[in-house]
Coordinates of C-alpha atoms in Angstrom, one line a residue:
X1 CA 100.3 115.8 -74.7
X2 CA 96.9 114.9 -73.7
X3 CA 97.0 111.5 -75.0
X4 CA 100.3 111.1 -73.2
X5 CA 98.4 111.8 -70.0
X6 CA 95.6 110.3 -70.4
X7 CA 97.9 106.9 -71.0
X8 CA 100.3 107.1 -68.0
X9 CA 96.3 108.1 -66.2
X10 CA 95.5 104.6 -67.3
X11 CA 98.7 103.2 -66.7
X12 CA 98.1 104.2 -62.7
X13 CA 94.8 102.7 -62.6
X14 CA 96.2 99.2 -64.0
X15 CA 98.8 99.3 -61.3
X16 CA 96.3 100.3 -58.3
X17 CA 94.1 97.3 -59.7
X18 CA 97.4 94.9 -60.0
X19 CA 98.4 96.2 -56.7
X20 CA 95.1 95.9 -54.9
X21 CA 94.9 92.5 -56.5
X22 CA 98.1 91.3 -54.9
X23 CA 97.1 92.6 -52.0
X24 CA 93.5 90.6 -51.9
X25 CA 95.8 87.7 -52.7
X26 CA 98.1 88.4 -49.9
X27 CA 95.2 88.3 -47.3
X28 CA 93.7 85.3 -48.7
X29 CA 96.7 83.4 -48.9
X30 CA 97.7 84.5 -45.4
X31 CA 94.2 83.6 -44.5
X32 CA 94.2 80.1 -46.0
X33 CA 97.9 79.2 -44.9
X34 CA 96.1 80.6 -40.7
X35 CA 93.8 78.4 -41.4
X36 CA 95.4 75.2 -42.5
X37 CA 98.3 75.9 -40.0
X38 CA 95.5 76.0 -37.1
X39 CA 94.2 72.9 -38.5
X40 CA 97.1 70.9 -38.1
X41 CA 98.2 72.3 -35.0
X42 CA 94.4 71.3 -33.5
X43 CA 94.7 67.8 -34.8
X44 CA 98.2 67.6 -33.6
X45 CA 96.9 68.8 -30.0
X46 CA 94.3 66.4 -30.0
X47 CA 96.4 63.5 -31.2
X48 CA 98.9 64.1 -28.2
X49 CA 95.9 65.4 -26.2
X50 CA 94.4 62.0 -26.8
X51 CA 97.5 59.9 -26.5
X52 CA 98.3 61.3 -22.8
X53 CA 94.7 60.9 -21.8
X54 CA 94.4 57.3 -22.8
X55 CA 98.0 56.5 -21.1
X56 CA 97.1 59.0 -17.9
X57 CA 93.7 56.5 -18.1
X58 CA 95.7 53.4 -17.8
X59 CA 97.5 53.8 -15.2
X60 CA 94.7 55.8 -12.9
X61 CA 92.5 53.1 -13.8
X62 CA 95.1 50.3 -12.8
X63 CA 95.5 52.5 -9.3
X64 CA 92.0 52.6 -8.6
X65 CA 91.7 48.8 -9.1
X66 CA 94.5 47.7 -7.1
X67 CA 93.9 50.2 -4.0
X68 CA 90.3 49.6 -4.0
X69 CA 88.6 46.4 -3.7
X70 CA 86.4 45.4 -6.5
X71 CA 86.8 48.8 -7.8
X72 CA 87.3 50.6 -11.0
X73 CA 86.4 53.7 -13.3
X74 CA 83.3 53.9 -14.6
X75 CA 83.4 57.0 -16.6
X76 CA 85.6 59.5 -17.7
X77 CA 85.1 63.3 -19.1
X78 CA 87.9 65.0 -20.7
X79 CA 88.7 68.1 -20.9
X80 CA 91.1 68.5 -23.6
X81 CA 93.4 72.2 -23.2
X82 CA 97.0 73.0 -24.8
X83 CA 98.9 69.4 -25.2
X84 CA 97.1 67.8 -22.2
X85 CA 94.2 68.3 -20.0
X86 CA 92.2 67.3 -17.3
X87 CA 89.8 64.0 -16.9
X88 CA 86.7 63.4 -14.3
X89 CA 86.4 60.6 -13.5
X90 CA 84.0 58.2 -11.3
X91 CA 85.5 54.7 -9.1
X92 CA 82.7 52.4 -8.9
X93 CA 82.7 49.0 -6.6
X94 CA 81.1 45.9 -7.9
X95 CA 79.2 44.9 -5.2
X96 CA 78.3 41.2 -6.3
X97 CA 75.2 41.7 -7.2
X98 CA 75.2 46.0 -8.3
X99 CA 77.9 48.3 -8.8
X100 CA 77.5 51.6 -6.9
X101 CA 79.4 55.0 -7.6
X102 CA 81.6 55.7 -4.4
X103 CA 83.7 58.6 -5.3
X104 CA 83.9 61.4 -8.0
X105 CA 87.6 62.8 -8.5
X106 CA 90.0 64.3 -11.3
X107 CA 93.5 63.6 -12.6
X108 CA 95.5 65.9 -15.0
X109 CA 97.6 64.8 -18.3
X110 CA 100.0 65.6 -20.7
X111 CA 102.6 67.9 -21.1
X112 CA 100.8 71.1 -20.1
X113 CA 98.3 70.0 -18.1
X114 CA 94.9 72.0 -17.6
X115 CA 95.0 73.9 -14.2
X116 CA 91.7 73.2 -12.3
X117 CA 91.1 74.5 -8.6
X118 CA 89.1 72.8 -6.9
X119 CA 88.2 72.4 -2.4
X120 CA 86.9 70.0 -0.3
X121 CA 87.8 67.1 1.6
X122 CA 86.7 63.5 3.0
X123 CA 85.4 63.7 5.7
X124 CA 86.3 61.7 9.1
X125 CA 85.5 60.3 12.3
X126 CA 87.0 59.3 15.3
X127 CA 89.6 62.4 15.7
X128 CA 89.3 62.2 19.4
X129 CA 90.6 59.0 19.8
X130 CA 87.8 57.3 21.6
X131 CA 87.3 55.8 18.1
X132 CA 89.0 54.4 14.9
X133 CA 90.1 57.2 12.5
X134 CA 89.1 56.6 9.6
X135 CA 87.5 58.6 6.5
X136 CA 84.1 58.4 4.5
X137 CA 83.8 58.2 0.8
X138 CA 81.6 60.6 -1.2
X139 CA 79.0 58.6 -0.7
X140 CA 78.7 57.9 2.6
X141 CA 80.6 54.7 3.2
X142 CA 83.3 53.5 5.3
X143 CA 86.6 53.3 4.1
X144 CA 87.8 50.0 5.1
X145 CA 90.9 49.2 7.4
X146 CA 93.0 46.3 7.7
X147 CA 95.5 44.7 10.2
X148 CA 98.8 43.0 8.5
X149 CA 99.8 40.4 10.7
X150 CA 103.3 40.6 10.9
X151 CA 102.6 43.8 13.2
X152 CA 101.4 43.7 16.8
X153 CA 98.6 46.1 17.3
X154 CA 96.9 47.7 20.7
X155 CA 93.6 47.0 19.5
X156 CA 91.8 44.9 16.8
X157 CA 88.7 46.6 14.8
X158 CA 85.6 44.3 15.2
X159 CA 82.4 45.2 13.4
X160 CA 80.0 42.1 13.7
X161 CA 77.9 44.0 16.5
X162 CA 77.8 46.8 14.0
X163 CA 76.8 44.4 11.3
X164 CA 74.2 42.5 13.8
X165 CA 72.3 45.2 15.1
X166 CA 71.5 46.8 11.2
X167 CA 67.8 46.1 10.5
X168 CA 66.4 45.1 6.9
X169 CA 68.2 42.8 4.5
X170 CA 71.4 43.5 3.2
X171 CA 74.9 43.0 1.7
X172 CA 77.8 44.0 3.1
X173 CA 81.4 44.6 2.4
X174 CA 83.7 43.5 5.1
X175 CA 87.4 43.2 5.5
X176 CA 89.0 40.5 7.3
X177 CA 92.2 40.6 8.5
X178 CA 94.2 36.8 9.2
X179 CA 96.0 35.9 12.2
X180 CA 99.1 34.9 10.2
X181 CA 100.0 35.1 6.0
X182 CA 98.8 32.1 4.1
X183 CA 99.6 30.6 0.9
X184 CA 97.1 30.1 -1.8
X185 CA 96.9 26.1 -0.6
X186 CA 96.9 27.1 3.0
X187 CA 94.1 29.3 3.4
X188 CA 91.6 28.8 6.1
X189 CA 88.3 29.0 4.4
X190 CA 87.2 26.1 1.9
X191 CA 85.4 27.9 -0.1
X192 CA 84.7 32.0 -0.5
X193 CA 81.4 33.6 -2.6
X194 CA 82.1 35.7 -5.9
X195 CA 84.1 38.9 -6.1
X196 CA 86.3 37.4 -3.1
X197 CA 89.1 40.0 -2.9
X198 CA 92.5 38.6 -1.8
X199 CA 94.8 41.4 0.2
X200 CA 98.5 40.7 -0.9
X201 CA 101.7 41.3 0.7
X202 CA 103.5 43.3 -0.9
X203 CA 105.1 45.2 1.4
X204 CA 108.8 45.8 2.3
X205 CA 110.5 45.4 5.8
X206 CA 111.1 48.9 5.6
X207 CA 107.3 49.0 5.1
X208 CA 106.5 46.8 7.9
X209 CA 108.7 48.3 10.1
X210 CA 107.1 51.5 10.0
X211 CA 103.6 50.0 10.6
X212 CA 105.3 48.7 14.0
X213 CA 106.4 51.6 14.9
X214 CA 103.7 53.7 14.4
X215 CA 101.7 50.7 16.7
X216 CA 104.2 51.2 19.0
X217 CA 104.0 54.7 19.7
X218 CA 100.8 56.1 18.6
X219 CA 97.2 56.0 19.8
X220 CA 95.4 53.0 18.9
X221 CA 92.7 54.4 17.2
X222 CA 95.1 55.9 14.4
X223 CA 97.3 52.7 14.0
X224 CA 95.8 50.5 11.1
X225 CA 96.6 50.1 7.1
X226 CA 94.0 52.1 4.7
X227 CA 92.3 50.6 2.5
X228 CA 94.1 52.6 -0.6
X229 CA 97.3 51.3 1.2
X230 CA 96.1 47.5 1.0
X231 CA 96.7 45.8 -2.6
X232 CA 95.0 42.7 -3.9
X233 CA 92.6 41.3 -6.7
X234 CA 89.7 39.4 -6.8
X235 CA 88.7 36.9 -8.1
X236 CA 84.8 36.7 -9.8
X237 CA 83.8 33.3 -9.5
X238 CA 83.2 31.4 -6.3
X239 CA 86.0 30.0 -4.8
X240 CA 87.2 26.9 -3.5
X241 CA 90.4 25.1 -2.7
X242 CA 90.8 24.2 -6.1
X243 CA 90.6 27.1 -8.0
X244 CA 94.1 28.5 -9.6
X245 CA 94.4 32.4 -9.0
X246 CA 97.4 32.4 -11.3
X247 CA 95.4 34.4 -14.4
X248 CA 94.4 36.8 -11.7
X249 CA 97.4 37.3 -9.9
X250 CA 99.7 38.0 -13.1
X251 CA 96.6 41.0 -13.9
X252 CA 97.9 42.0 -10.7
X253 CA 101.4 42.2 -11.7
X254 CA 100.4 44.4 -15.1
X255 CA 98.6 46.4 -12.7
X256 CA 101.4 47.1 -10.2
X257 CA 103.8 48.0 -13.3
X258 CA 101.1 50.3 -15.5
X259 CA 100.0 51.9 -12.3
X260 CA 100.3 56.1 -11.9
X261 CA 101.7 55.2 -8.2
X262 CA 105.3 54.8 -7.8
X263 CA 104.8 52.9 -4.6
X264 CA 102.8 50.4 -6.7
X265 CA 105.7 50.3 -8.8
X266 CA 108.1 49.6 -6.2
X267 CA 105.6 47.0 -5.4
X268 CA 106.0 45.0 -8.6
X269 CA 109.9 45.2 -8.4
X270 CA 109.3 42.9 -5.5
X271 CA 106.9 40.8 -6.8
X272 CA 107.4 40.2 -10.1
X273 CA 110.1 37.1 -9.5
X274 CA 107.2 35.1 -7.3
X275 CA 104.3 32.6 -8.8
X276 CA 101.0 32.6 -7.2
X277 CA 101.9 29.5 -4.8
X278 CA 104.8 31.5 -3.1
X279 CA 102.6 34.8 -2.5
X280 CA 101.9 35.7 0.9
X281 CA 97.7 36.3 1.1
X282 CA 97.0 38.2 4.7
X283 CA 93.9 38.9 4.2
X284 CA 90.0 39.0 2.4
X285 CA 87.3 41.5 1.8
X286 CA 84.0 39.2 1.0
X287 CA 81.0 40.3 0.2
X288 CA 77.5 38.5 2.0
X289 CA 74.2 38.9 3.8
X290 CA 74.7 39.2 7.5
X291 CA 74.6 35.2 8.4
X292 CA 77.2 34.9 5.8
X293 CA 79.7 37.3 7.2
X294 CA 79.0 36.5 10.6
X295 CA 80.2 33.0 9.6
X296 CA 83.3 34.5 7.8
X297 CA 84.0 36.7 10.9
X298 CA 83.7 34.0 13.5
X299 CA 86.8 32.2 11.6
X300 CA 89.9 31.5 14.2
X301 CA 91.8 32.6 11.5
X302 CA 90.4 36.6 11.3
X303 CA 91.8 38.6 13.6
X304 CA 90.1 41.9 12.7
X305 CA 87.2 42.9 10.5
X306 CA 86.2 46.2 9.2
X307 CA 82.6 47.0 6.9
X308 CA 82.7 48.9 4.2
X309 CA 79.6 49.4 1.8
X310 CA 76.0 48.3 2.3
X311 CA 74.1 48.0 0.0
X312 CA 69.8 46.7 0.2
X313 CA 70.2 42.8 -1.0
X314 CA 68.0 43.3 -4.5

């Protein structure tokens, strides 16, 4: 009898042991399998994370360089969360001889993109109307307006006094506006400096009829194109009558198709049937010391010009 005991005694104590070691395997495998599966569910985040940030950075990149002269980002910082996230980013402005940070912003991606509040705003001048509205970048300069010509305006914007009367030596970033659009062979300067920016027409008659309108019926000082709402390319190099745009122009068109802004988009529809000869170019933003603008400005053919950036000529 005690023998019998004392057997089905050890009999327990092998099946606690068996049962406590299933039970250690249990957690380990559950912990192991946890493990692995959160493993490949972080690599597959990041690989989709990754995908959608490189395709968001395309096509804010391509916005940025077709709505701002000479403009592009300079750096990005993601921040990956659950199948997207956010990106901030920096638009420099090559400047022809230094590029200068103008703006800081942020752009979202994915297909749960990270939620970020955030408050402020650009800041402007010229609400009154005793002046031209128009809005500063981050840091500090003039965002530049243009005049298409097919529109009939009150007033024309005319900075060479404000260009004249700054002291020290500089460059500047001016706009110019023509009296009339010009093809490639037609335009009225023989030769433009490096980083000449060429403002395209791209716009649609629904487009332009709106601009008329709104010079029509509104205050003067509030009737003008932005300069995120002009689009063109530049071209590095000096130019002269002989050069062929045609490499930079169909960048354009990849540009107008990649880009996050379905206007831009829109854009390329219209434009992607014409060559470089049969493109409308209504206007220029060049970049010069003051003499040199003041030359550029003085041209029968400008019928507005708007600075933008300074920057101390070293």
């Amino acid at each position: 009898m005690d023998d019998q005991w004392t057997e089905n005694l050890f009999d327990e104590k092998k099946i606690k042991k068996a049962i406590n070691r299933g039970k250690k395997r249990s957690v380990l495998t559950i912990v192991f399998v946890s493990i692995g599966v959160f493993i490949l569910l972080s690599i597959g985040n990041f690989a989709i994370s990754v995908y959608f940030s490189q395709k968001a950075y395309k096509q804010w990149d391509a916005y940025v360089r077709l709505s701002t002269p000479n403009g592009y980002i300079s750096e990005t910082v993601d921040s990956i969360g659950i199948l997207g996230g956010a990106s901030q980013y920096k638009i420099s402005k090559d400047m022809k001889i230094k590029s200068i940070v103008t703006d800081q912003k942020q752009y979202f991606y994915g297909l749960i993109p990270s939620l970020i509040i955030s408050r402020g705003a650009g800041g402007g001048i010229g609400v009154t109307g005793e002046d031209w509205q128009f809005n500063y970048k981050e840091n500090g300069w003039k965002e530049m307006l243009f005049f298409h010509p097919k529109v009939s305006y009150k007033k024309y914007m005319n900075d060479e006094n404000l260009i004249q009367r700054m002291d020290g030596d500089h460059i500047f970033e001016v706009a110019l506006s023509f009296d009339q659009p010009y093809k490639v062979s037609e335009l009225p300067f023989r030769t433009l400096p490096k980083m000449t920016w060429f403002w395209i027409d791209t716009y649609s008659r629904s487009q332009l009829q709106a601009f008329q309108q709104e010079a029509k019926e509104y205050d003067w000082s509030a009737t003008s194109i932005r300069e995120k709402e002009a689009l063109g390319f530049s071209f590095n190099d000096s130019y002269t009558s002989l050069t062929n745009l045609e490499f930079e122009y169909d960048e354009f068109l990849g540009l107008l198709k990649t880009s996050i802004y379905s206007e831009h988009v829109e854009a390329y529809d219209q434009m992607k049937e014409y060559q470089i000869d049969e493109v409308d170019i209504i206007g220029i933003v060049v970049y010069g010391t003051k003499d040199e603008i003041k030359e550029w400005i003085n041209n029968p053919a400008v019928t507005a010009s708007s600075l933008g950036g300074v920057i101390d000529n070293y």
